Amino acid sequence: MKYSKATNYALHTIAYLGLLPSGKAIGVKPLAEIQKVSPTYLSKVLTTLVKAGLIVSAPGVKGGYRLIKGVEDITFLDVVQAVEGLNPLFHCSLDNHVHDNENCFIQQTMNEAEKKMEDHLHSQTIAQVLKKIDQRVSDYLKSEAG
Amino acid sequence: MKYSKATNYALHTIAYLGLLPSGKAIGVKPLAEIQKVSPTYLSKVLTTLVKAGLIVSAPGVKGGYRLIKGVEDITFLDVVQAVEGLNPLFHCSLDNHVHDNENCFIQQTMNEAEKKMEDHLHSQTIAQVLKKIDQRVSDYLKSEAG
DNA sequence: ATATTATAGACTCATCGAATCTACAATAAA
DNA sequence: TTTATTGTAGATTCGATGAGTCTATAATAT
Ligand code: SF4
Ligand code: SF4
């Protein structure tokens, strides 16, 4: 079990967008170049973020992607769920309702555990990334922006 | 991202073993029958639990699987990690060490979140499953034991 | 109009979960 | 010691899905 690469790309892209001057958009090409991924694929990932309401996109010459909300209002959970979806990590194997799913302690425990993880992801914002990010990372991202 | 079916089988099997009289072993066939999975595949899953030190196996006529420790000493985390492994859910995409991995807030946050989940899984034991398990489940398991 | 940029869909490829099959090793009971 | 029983290991298969490519299309600023 592991997070998809798409989640990785999404998190990094959001952080990168947070470094831009407010309201400024940037195309997928430089974003893809930094992360060493193909533009078309990254675009596909970013489109899911658009649909999730985290960023907006605009075609055309001065188009690209930009944040909607401030980075202090975007949580890790927002990004992770936008990419990974909302299905629980653990799912009961029995389709037939032999068991009382409501009161099943196995499901309950597994879901509670997942919730703990989600709670933490919800408590951390992208703003904190930009604050605490290692200076070298910031410099690197800025230099790659060209 | 989701837990494998193997984790599901493992959790249920451990719970089932916990229902047996102390020290008694049971073969893979009834275990597989209850969970509607092939014996050979379940055996493969259980072998990983053997290697993880959660259960012991014995070949031969009166052989089978049985628990080593009491159910109050087996945590969800034990079972989950035995099957899913120890690799973190999130892994940095950059091989080259352009960034300071130690201080990266993205990795840090994702790993902390995973740890929250693990902490909860560590706090819950199989004993609690057997205590809180819905009576119908218990009855079902026992009846299937034949 | 035209260059630029995002989007959508079909498609490919590799990986991995899930499972099967078979051969083999170990053990208790006869 | 033989024999039936049971777990183990390896090779192999199958399908789903993550990851990515390619191409065509739509939208927009200049
Ligand atoms: S014990 Fe819980 S998780 Fe397992 S089959 Fe029953 S309801 Fe599902
Ligand atoms: S920002 Fe963190 S997770 Fe991303 S590439 Fe750098 S070290 Fe890795």
PDB file of C-alpha atoms (C1' of nucleotides) in Angstrom, chain A residues 4-5 9 38 41 44 59-62, chain D residues 18-23 27-30:
ATOM      1  CA  SER A   4       0.335   7.268  -5.877  1.00  0.00           C
ATOM      2  CA  LYS A   5       2.883   9.394  -7.657  1.00  0.00           C
ATOM      3  CA  TYR A   9       3.002  15.617  -8.029  1.00  0.00           C
ATOM      4  CA  SER A  38       5.628  14.748 -18.777  1.00  0.00           C
ATOM      5  CA  TYR A  41       0.401  13.594 -17.564  1.00  0.00           C
ATOM      6  CA  LYS A  44      -4.135  15.239 -16.138  1.00  0.00           C
ATOM      7  CA  PRO A  59      -6.282  28.180 -21.596  1.00  0.00           C
ATOM      8  CA  GLY A  60      -4.607  30.587 -23.917  1.00  0.00           C
ATOM      9  CA  VAL A  61      -1.537  32.693 -24.046  1.00  0.00           C
ATOM     10  CA  LYS A  62      -1.476  34.027 -20.517  1.00  0.00           C
TER      11      LYS A  62
ATOM     12  C1'  DG D  18      -1.061   3.022 -11.724  1.00  0.00           C
ATOM     13  C1'  DA D  19       1.616   5.652 -14.901  1.00  0.00           C
ATOM     14  C1'  DG D  20       2.334   7.625 -18.990  1.00  0.00           C
ATOM     15  C1'  DT D  21       1.946   8.668 -24.263  1.00  0.00           C
ATOM     16  C1'  DC D  22      -0.279  10.488 -28.262  1.00  0.00           C
ATOM     17  C1'  DT D  23      -3.554  13.003 -30.757  1.00  0.00           C
ATOM     18  C1'  DA D  27     -10.783  27.988 -25.371  1.00  0.00           C
ATOM     19  C1'  DT D  28      -8.403  32.407 -24.958  1.00  0.00           C
ATOM     20  C1'  DA D  29      -5.135  36.473 -25.171  1.00  0.00           C
ATOM     21  C1'  DT D  30      -2.716  39.157 -28.468  1.00  0.00           C
TER      22       DT D  30
END
